[in-house]
Amino acid sequence: MDFSVDPEFEPQLEWMRTFMREEILPLEVLEAPAEVFSELIAGLQEQVRERGLWAAHLPPELGGQGFGQLKLALMHEILGATHWGPLVFGNQAPESGNTELIALAGTPEQKQQWMEPSLRGEMYSGFSMTEPGAGSDPTRLATTAVLDGDEWVINGHKWFTGHGYIADFVIVMAVTDPDAPPHQRASMFIVPKGAPGFDPARNIQNLHDVPNHPFGFGESEVFYRDCRVPKENLLGERGGGFKLAQARLGPGRIHHCMRWLGQARRAFDMLCERALQREVFDGQLADKQTVQNWIADSAAEMQAARLMTLHAAWRMDQFGVKQARTDISLIKFFGAKVLHDVVDRALQVHGALGYSDDLPLAMMYRRARAARIYDGPDEVHRRTVARQVLKGYQRNPGLWPAEHIPTRREAAEKKYAEVLAAHAQRASRA
C-alpha cells in the first residue's frame, strides 16, 4: 500500500488549499443575487480549468483529468471544507455521479446531449432513486417504466432527488421487469426538464439543506405521472439499473468520506482555536482535561478515518469497486460518526456561540447528522461489513468454542504425549 503523492501533484494540492481559503470560503457568507454568484463562480471555475483540475473524476477524453480514486480523495479532503468547493471544481453531487454514469453507460448521443453540457457547467442534473416506501432497500422500488411503442411511460413517486426541482434533466431508476430477479428488475432513464408528466413538486426542507441557496439546490420531491420519454433515453442495458447504481455509489461514497474529513478538520481547527482563546474560571479551556481529551480523541479519530478512506481509495484503484466494497462500507459509517463527533465537540466548546448561526458549526452539525443516512444508512453498511467479515469464519464443530482451554489442553497432551511420557520416566528414576 502506497498513499504517497506524486511530487508534481503536491503543488496542485497546495494551490487548492490557498484557493479554497482565499477565493471559495468567502462565498459562504456573501449575500448576493444568484446572478452575482453565477458570475463569481464562473470566474473561479475558469481558474480551475486553467490549473488542469476541472472534473478530475472523468478521463481526459471526456473532458476530465483521469485522476484515480486516491488523488480524488486527497482533492475532496480539501474541497469538503465548504459546500461551494465541489461546484467550483466541477465534481459536485449529484452531477459528478451522473456524468460518470453517462460516461460509463451512455450512447454517443446521450454523452453529447447531456454529459458534455454538464461538464461545461451549462446544465444541472438530478439523481432520482429514493422513494418514500423503499428507503435503503432499492429492491422495493415501486416506480415503473413501461415501453409503449417508441416511448417509455414512467409512473411513480420519488423524493430526496438531489437538484430535482431545478435540474435540466434527472436520471431516474424505475422497474422495467417486475418478474425478474430482484437485482435485475430496474433500469435507468434520462428524463429531461419539461418532459410530459415530469413534476418536480418541491424542495423538501431538511437538516442538510443550505438555507435559501441562491441556485435553488435541495432535495426534491418528484412525481412521474405517465411521464413519457423516447426509448432512446434508456441509460445502459434494460435491467441493469442496480449494476449502474453500484458503479455510481462506490466512488461517490469515498468522495463523501473525504469531504467529511475536510469538514471535520475545519471544525477541529475551530475547536483548538477556541480552547486557546476562551478563559473560564481559573484558566483557558485548553487547560481542562475534558477539552484536552476531546482534542486528542478528535485527532486520533480523524487520522484513523483518513487512513481508512485512503486505503479504500487505493483498493478501488488497484482492484475495482467490487473488491473494495467492504472497505467502502467501513468508511461510510465510521467516517460519518467521526464527522459528527468532532463537530459536536467543537460546538460544545463554543457554547451558545457554536449553537448560533454566527458560526458555521450549526450548519456543519446538521449536515453531519445527514451523513449517517444518505448513500445508505449506517445500519445497512454495518450489516454489509459484518456479513463480509463472517465469510472468513466458520462454526467450530462440537459443543465448545475453538479456544476452549480444557479441550485445547487435552489436545496438547495428546500432541506431546511422547515428550511428557519420557519426562515422567526420567522424573521417576530420579
Coordinates of C-alpha atoms in Angstrom, one line a residue:
M1 CA 0.0 0.0 0.0
D2 CA 1.4 3.3 -1.1
F3 CA -0.5 6.5 -0.2
S4 CA 2.3 8.8 -1.2
V5 CA 1.5 11.7 -3.6
D6 CA 3.3 12.2 -6.9
P7 CA 5.8 15.1 -6.4
E8 CA 4.2 17.0 -9.2
F9 CA 0.8 16.7 -7.6
E10 CA 1.6 18.2 -4.2
P11 CA 1.9 21.7 -5.6
Q12 CA -1.6 21.3 -7.0
L13 CA -2.9 20.3 -3.6
E14 CA -1.2 23.3 -2.0
W15 CA -2.7 25.6 -4.7
M16 CA -6.1 24.2 -3.9
R17 CA -5.7 24.9 -0.2
T18 CA -4.8 28.5 -0.9
F19 CA -7.5 28.9 -3.5
M20 CA -10.1 27.4 -1.1
R21 CA -9.1 29.6 1.7
E22 CA -8.8 32.9 -0.2
E23 CA -11.4 32.6 -3.0
I24 CA -14.1 30.0 -2.2
L25 CA -14.7 30.2 1.6
P26 CA -15.8 33.9 1.4
L27 CA -18.7 32.7 -0.8
E28 CA -20.3 31.1 2.3
V29 CA -21.0 34.5 4.0
L30 CA -21.7 36.6 0.9
E31 CA -25.3 37.8 0.5
A32 CA -26.0 38.5 -3.2
P33 CA -28.4 37.6 -6.0
A34 CA -28.0 34.4 -7.9
E35 CA -26.7 36.3 -10.9
V36 CA -23.7 37.6 -8.9
F37 CA -22.9 34.1 -7.6
S38 CA -23.1 32.7 -11.1
E39 CA -20.6 35.4 -12.3
L40 CA -18.2 34.8 -9.4
I41 CA -18.3 31.0 -9.7
A42 CA -17.8 31.1 -13.5
G43 CA -14.6 33.1 -12.9
L44 CA -13.4 30.6 -10.3
Q45 CA -14.2 27.6 -12.4
E46 CA -12.2 29.1 -15.3
Q47 CA -9.2 29.3 -12.9
V48 CA -9.7 25.7 -12.0
R49 CA -9.8 24.7 -15.7
E50 CA -6.6 26.7 -16.4
R51 CA -5.0 24.8 -13.5
G52 CA -5.9 21.4 -15.0
L53 CA -8.2 20.4 -12.1
W54 CA -11.6 20.6 -13.6
A55 CA -13.9 17.5 -13.5
A56 CA -10.9 15.4 -12.3
H57 CA -13.2 12.3 -11.8
L58 CA -13.5 11.7 -15.6
P59 CA -11.0 10.6 -18.1
P60 CA -9.3 13.1 -20.4
E61 CA -11.2 12.1 -23.5
L62 CA -14.4 13.1 -21.7
G63 CA -13.2 16.5 -20.5
G64 CA -11.7 15.4 -17.2
Q65 CA -8.3 14.7 -15.7
G66 CA -8.4 10.9 -15.3
F67 CA -7.3 11.0 -11.7
G68 CA -7.5 7.8 -9.8
Q69 CA -9.5 7.5 -6.6
L70 CA -6.5 8.2 -4.4
K71 CA -5.8 11.5 -5.9
L72 CA -9.5 12.4 -6.0
A73 CA -9.7 11.5 -2.3
L74 CA -7.0 14.0 -1.5
M75 CA -8.7 16.6 -3.5
H76 CA -12.1 16.1 -1.9
E77 CA -10.5 16.4 1.5
I78 CA -9.7 20.0 0.6
L79 CA -12.9 20.7 -1.3
G80 CA -15.1 19.3 1.6
A81 CA -14.4 22.3 3.8
T82 CA -17.4 24.1 2.2
H83 CA -20.3 23.1 0.0
W84 CA -19.1 25.6 -2.7
G85 CA -15.9 23.7 -3.2
P86 CA -17.1 20.8 -5.4
L87 CA -19.2 23.1 -7.5
V88 CA -16.2 25.3 -8.3
F89 CA -14.2 22.2 -9.3
G90 CA -16.9 20.6 -11.4
N91 CA -17.4 17.5 -9.3
Q92 CA -20.3 18.3 -7.1
A93 CA -23.0 15.8 -6.3
P94 CA -25.2 14.7 -8.0
E95 CA -23.6 16.0 -11.2
S96 CA -20.3 14.1 -10.7
G97 CA -22.0 10.8 -10.3
N98 CA -24.4 11.4 -13.2
T99 CA -21.7 12.3 -15.6
E100 CA -19.8 9.2 -14.5
L101 CA -22.9 7.1 -15.2
I102 CA -23.4 8.6 -18.7
A103 CA -19.7 8.2 -19.4
L104 CA -19.9 4.5 -18.4
A105 CA -23.2 3.5 -20.0
G106 CA -24.4 6.3 -22.3
T107 CA -24.6 6.3 -26.0
P108 CA -22.6 8.8 -28.0
E109 CA -25.7 10.8 -28.5
Q110 CA -26.5 10.8 -24.8
K111 CA -23.0 11.9 -24.0
Q112 CA -23.2 14.8 -26.4
Q113 CA -26.7 15.9 -25.3
W114 CA -26.4 15.6 -21.6
M115 CA -22.9 14.8 -20.3
E116 CA -20.9 17.4 -22.2
P117 CA -23.1 20.4 -21.3
S118 CA -23.0 19.2 -17.7
L119 CA -19.2 19.2 -17.8
R120 CA -19.2 22.7 -19.2
G121 CA -21.3 23.8 -16.3
E122 CA -24.2 24.6 -18.5
M123 CA -26.6 22.1 -17.0
Y124 CA -27.6 20.8 -13.6
S125 CA -28.9 17.3 -13.1
G126 CA -30.7 15.2 -10.5
F127 CA -30.5 11.6 -9.4
S128 CA -34.0 10.2 -8.8
M129 CA -33.8 6.8 -7.0
T130 CA -35.0 7.1 -3.4
E131 CA -38.7 6.5 -2.7
P132 CA -40.8 7.0 0.4
G133 CA -41.7 3.3 0.5
A134 CA -38.3 1.9 -0.4
G135 CA -35.7 3.8 1.6
S136 CA -32.5 1.9 2.0
D137 CA -33.8 -1.2 0.1
P138 CA -33.9 -0.4 -3.6
T139 CA -35.4 -3.9 -4.4
R140 CA -38.6 -2.4 -3.1
L141 CA -38.8 0.4 -5.7
A142 CA -42.4 0.9 -6.9
T143 CA -41.8 3.4 -9.7
T144 CA -42.4 1.6 -13.1
A145 CA -41.4 2.2 -16.7
V146 CA -43.4 0.5 -19.4
L147 CA -42.4 0.5 -23.1
D148 CA -45.2 1.9 -25.2
G149 CA -44.2 2.0 -28.9
D150 CA -41.3 4.3 -29.2
E151 CA -41.6 5.7 -25.7
W152 CA -41.1 4.7 -22.1
V153 CA -44.0 5.6 -19.8
I154 CA -42.8 6.3 -16.2
N155 CA -45.1 6.3 -13.2
G156 CA -44.0 6.8 -9.6
H157 CA -43.2 9.0 -6.6
K158 CA -39.6 9.9 -5.7
W159 CA -38.2 12.1 -3.1
F160 CA -34.8 13.3 -2.0
T161 CA -33.9 13.7 -5.6
G162 CA -30.8 15.9 -5.5
H163 CA -31.3 19.2 -7.5
G164 CA -34.6 17.7 -8.8
Y165 CA -36.5 21.0 -8.6
I166 CA -34.1 22.9 -10.7
A167 CA -32.5 20.1 -12.8
D168 CA -32.3 20.3 -16.6
F169 CA -32.5 16.5 -16.5
V170 CA -32.7 13.7 -14.0
I171 CA -31.6 10.1 -14.1
V172 CA -34.4 8.1 -12.7
M173 CA -34.4 4.4 -11.7
A174 CA -37.6 2.5 -12.4
V175 CA -38.8 -1.1 -12.5
T176 CA -39.0 -2.4 -16.1
D177 CA -39.1 -6.1 -15.5
P178 CA -41.1 -6.8 -12.3
D179 CA -40.9 -10.6 -12.7
A180 CA -37.1 -10.7 -13.0
P181 CA -34.8 -11.5 -10.1
P182 CA -34.7 -8.6 -7.5
H183 CA -31.4 -7.0 -8.8
Q184 CA -32.4 -7.3 -12.4
R185 CA -35.8 -5.6 -12.2
A186 CA -34.9 -2.0 -12.6
S187 CA -33.4 0.2 -15.3
M188 CA -32.2 3.8 -15.5
F189 CA -33.6 6.6 -17.8
I190 CA -32.7 10.2 -18.6
V191 CA -35.7 12.4 -18.1
P192 CA -35.4 16.0 -19.4
K193 CA -36.9 19.0 -17.8
G194 CA -40.3 19.7 -19.3
A195 CA -41.0 16.0 -20.3
P196 CA -44.7 15.4 -20.2
G197 CA -45.7 14.1 -16.8
F198 CA -42.5 15.1 -15.1
D199 CA -43.5 17.0 -12.0
P200 CA -40.7 18.2 -9.6
A201 CA -43.1 19.3 -6.9
R202 CA -40.9 21.0 -4.2
N203 CA -37.6 21.0 -2.3
I204 CA -38.0 19.2 1.0
Q205 CA -36.8 21.3 3.8
N206 CA -34.4 19.3 5.9
L207 CA -31.4 19.5 8.3
H208 CA -28.9 19.1 5.5
D209 CA -30.1 22.0 3.3
V210 CA -28.2 25.2 2.8
P211 CA -30.9 27.7 3.7
N212 CA -32.1 29.9 0.8
H213 CA -29.5 28.6 -1.6
P214 CA -29.1 31.1 -4.4
F215 CA -29.4 28.4 -7.1
G216 CA -32.3 26.6 -5.6
F217 CA -30.3 23.5 -4.8
G218 CA -32.0 21.0 -2.5
E219 CA -33.5 17.5 -2.1
S220 CA -36.7 17.4 -4.1
E221 CA -40.0 15.5 -4.2
V222 CA -40.8 14.4 -7.7
F223 CA -43.8 12.8 -9.2
Y224 CA -43.9 10.9 -12.5
R225 CA -47.4 10.8 -13.9
D226 CA -47.5 9.0 -17.2
C227 CA -44.2 10.6 -17.9
R228 CA -43.1 9.9 -21.5
V229 CA -39.5 9.8 -22.7
P230 CA -38.2 8.4 -26.0
K231 CA -37.0 4.8 -25.8
E232 CA -33.5 6.1 -26.7
N233 CA -33.4 7.7 -23.2
L234 CA -32.8 4.3 -21.6
L235 CA -29.4 4.5 -20.0
G236 CA -27.4 1.4 -20.3
E237 CA -29.0 -2.0 -20.6
R238 CA -32.5 -2.9 -19.7
G239 CA -32.5 -4.4 -16.2
G240 CA -29.0 -3.0 -15.5
G241 CA -30.1 -0.3 -13.1
F242 CA -28.7 -1.9 -9.9
K243 CA -25.4 -2.6 -11.5
L244 CA -25.1 1.1 -12.6
A245 CA -26.2 2.3 -9.2
Q246 CA -23.4 0.4 -7.5
A247 CA -20.9 1.7 -10.0
R248 CA -22.1 5.2 -9.2
L249 CA -22.4 4.9 -5.4
G250 CA -19.0 3.3 -4.7
P251 CA -16.7 6.1 -5.8
G252 CA -19.3 8.7 -4.5
R253 CA -19.0 7.3 -1.0
I254 CA -15.3 7.7 -1.0
H255 CA -15.7 11.3 -2.1
H256 CA -18.3 11.9 0.6
C257 CA -16.0 10.5 3.3
M258 CA -13.0 12.7 2.2
R259 CA -15.3 15.7 2.1
W260 CA -16.4 14.9 5.6
L261 CA -12.7 14.9 6.7
G262 CA -12.4 18.3 5.2
Q263 CA -15.4 19.4 7.3
A264 CA -14.1 17.7 10.4
R265 CA -10.7 19.3 10.0
R266 CA -12.3 22.7 9.8
A267 CA -14.3 22.0 13.0
F268 CA -11.2 20.7 14.7
D269 CA -9.3 23.9 13.9
M270 CA -12.2 25.9 15.4
L271 CA -12.1 23.6 18.5
C272 CA -8.4 24.2 19.1
E273 CA -8.6 27.9 18.4
R274 CA -11.5 28.3 20.9
A275 CA -9.7 26.2 23.5
L276 CA -6.8 28.6 23.5
Q277 CA -9.0 31.7 23.2
R278 CA -11.6 31.2 25.9
E279 CA -10.8 31.9 29.5
V280 CA -13.0 30.2 32.1
F281 CA -12.8 30.1 35.9
D282 CA -9.1 29.7 36.6
G283 CA -7.6 29.4 33.2
Q284 CA -8.0 28.5 29.5
L285 CA -10.3 25.8 28.2
A286 CA -7.2 24.3 26.8
D287 CA -6.0 23.6 30.3
K288 CA -9.1 21.5 31.1
Q289 CA -8.6 17.7 30.9
T290 CA -12.0 17.2 29.3
V291 CA -11.2 19.6 26.5
Q292 CA -7.7 18.0 26.1
N293 CA -9.4 14.6 25.8
W294 CA -11.7 16.0 23.1
I295 CA -8.7 17.3 21.1
A296 CA -6.7 14.1 21.4
D297 CA -9.7 11.9 20.6
S298 CA -10.6 14.0 17.6
A299 CA -7.1 14.0 16.3
A300 CA -6.9 10.2 16.6
E301 CA -10.3 9.5 15.1
M302 CA -9.7 11.8 12.1
Q303 CA -6.4 10.2 11.4
A304 CA -8.0 6.7 11.6
A305 CA -10.8 7.8 9.3
R306 CA -8.4 9.4 6.8
L307 CA -6.2 6.3 6.6
M308 CA -9.2 4.0 6.2
T309 CA -10.6 6.2 3.4
L310 CA -7.2 6.4 1.6
H311 CA -6.9 2.6 1.9
A312 CA -10.4 2.2 0.4
A313 CA -9.4 4.5 -2.5
W314 CA -6.2 2.6 -3.0
R315 CA -8.0 -0.7 -3.1
M316 CA -10.5 0.7 -5.6
D317 CA -7.7 1.9 -7.9
Q318 CA -5.9 -1.4 -7.6
F319 CA -8.8 -3.9 -7.7
G320 CA -12.1 -2.1 -8.6
V321 CA -15.3 -1.2 -6.9
K322 CA -16.4 -4.7 -6.1
Q323 CA -13.2 -5.7 -4.3
A324 CA -13.4 -2.5 -2.2
R325 CA -17.0 -2.9 -1.2
T326 CA -16.3 -3.8 2.5
D327 CA -13.7 -1.0 2.8
I328 CA -16.2 1.5 1.4
S329 CA -18.9 0.4 3.8
L330 CA -16.4 0.6 6.7
I331 CA -15.5 4.2 6.0
K332 CA -19.1 5.2 5.3
F333 CA -20.4 4.6 8.8
F334 CA -17.1 5.2 10.6
G335 CA -16.4 8.5 8.8
A336 CA -19.9 9.8 9.4
K337 CA -19.5 9.2 13.1
V338 CA -16.1 10.9 13.2
L339 CA -17.5 13.9 11.4
H340 CA -20.5 14.1 13.8
D341 CA -18.4 13.7 17.0
V342 CA -15.7 16.2 16.0
V343 CA -18.3 18.8 15.0
D344 CA -20.2 18.1 18.2
R345 CA -17.2 18.7 20.4
A346 CA -16.3 21.9 18.6
L347 CA -19.9 23.2 19.0
Q348 CA -19.8 22.3 22.7
V349 CA -16.6 24.2 23.3
H350 CA -18.1 27.3 21.7
G351 CA -21.2 27.1 23.8
A352 CA -24.1 29.3 22.8
L353 CA -21.9 30.9 20.1
G354 CA -21.5 27.5 18.5
Y355 CA -25.2 26.8 18.7
S356 CA -26.0 30.0 16.8
D357 CA -25.7 30.8 13.1
D358 CA -22.9 33.3 13.9
L359 CA -20.6 30.4 13.3
P360 CA -20.7 27.7 10.6
L361 CA -20.8 25.0 13.2
A362 CA -24.6 24.8 13.5
M363 CA -24.9 24.1 9.7
M364 CA -22.0 21.7 9.8
Y365 CA -23.7 19.8 12.7
R366 CA -26.9 19.5 10.7
R367 CA -25.1 18.2 7.6
A368 CA -23.1 15.8 9.8
R369 CA -26.3 14.3 11.0
A370 CA -27.5 13.7 7.5
A371 CA -24.2 11.9 6.7
R372 CA -25.4 8.9 8.7
I373 CA -28.4 8.5 6.4
Y374 CA -27.7 9.3 2.8
D375 CA -25.9 6.9 0.4
G376 CA -27.2 4.1 2.7
P377 CA -27.8 4.4 6.4
D378 CA -25.1 3.4 8.8
E379 CA -27.0 0.2 9.8
V380 CA -27.0 -1.1 6.3
H381 CA -23.3 -0.6 5.9
R382 CA -22.6 -2.2 9.3
R383 CA -24.6 -5.2 8.1
T384 CA -22.6 -5.4 4.9
V385 CA -19.3 -5.3 6.8
A386 CA -20.4 -7.9 9.3
R387 CA -21.6 -10.3 6.5
Q388 CA -18.3 -9.9 4.6
V389 CA -16.2 -10.4 7.7
L390 CA -18.2 -13.5 8.8
K391 CA -17.5 -15.1 5.4
G392 CA -13.9 -15.6 6.6
Y393 CA -15.0 -17.7 9.6
Q394 CA -16.8 -21.0 10.2
R395 CA -18.6 -22.5 13.1
N396 CA -16.5 -24.7 15.3
P397 CA -17.7 -28.3 15.4
G398 CA -18.8 -29.8 18.6
L399 CA -20.0 -28.2 21.8
W400 CA -17.1 -25.9 22.8
P401 CA -15.5 -22.9 21.1
A402 CA -12.2 -23.3 19.4
E403 CA -10.4 -21.5 22.2
H404 CA -11.9 -23.8 25.0
I405 CA -9.0 -24.3 27.3
P406 CA -9.8 -27.8 28.7
T407 CA -10.3 -29.1 25.1
R408 CA -7.1 -27.5 23.9
R409 CA -5.2 -28.9 27.0
E410 CA -6.4 -32.4 26.1
A411 CA -5.3 -32.0 22.5
A412 CA -1.9 -30.6 23.6
E413 CA -1.4 -33.5 25.9
K414 CA -2.0 -35.9 23.0
K415 CA 0.3 -34.0 20.7
Y416 CA 3.2 -34.0 23.2
A417 CA 2.4 -37.4 24.8
E418 CA 5.8 -39.0 24.0
V419 CA 7.7 -36.0 25.4
L420 CA 5.5 -36.0 28.5
A421 CA 5.9 -39.7 29.0
A422 CA 9.7 -39.5 28.6
H423 CA 9.8 -36.7 31.1
A424 CA 7.7 -38.7 33.6
Q425 CA 10.1 -41.7 33.3
R426 CA 13.1 -39.5 33.9
A427 CA 11.4 -38.0 36.9
S428 CA 10.6 -41.5 38.3
R429 CA 14.2 -42.7 38.0
A430 CA 15.4 -39.7 39.7

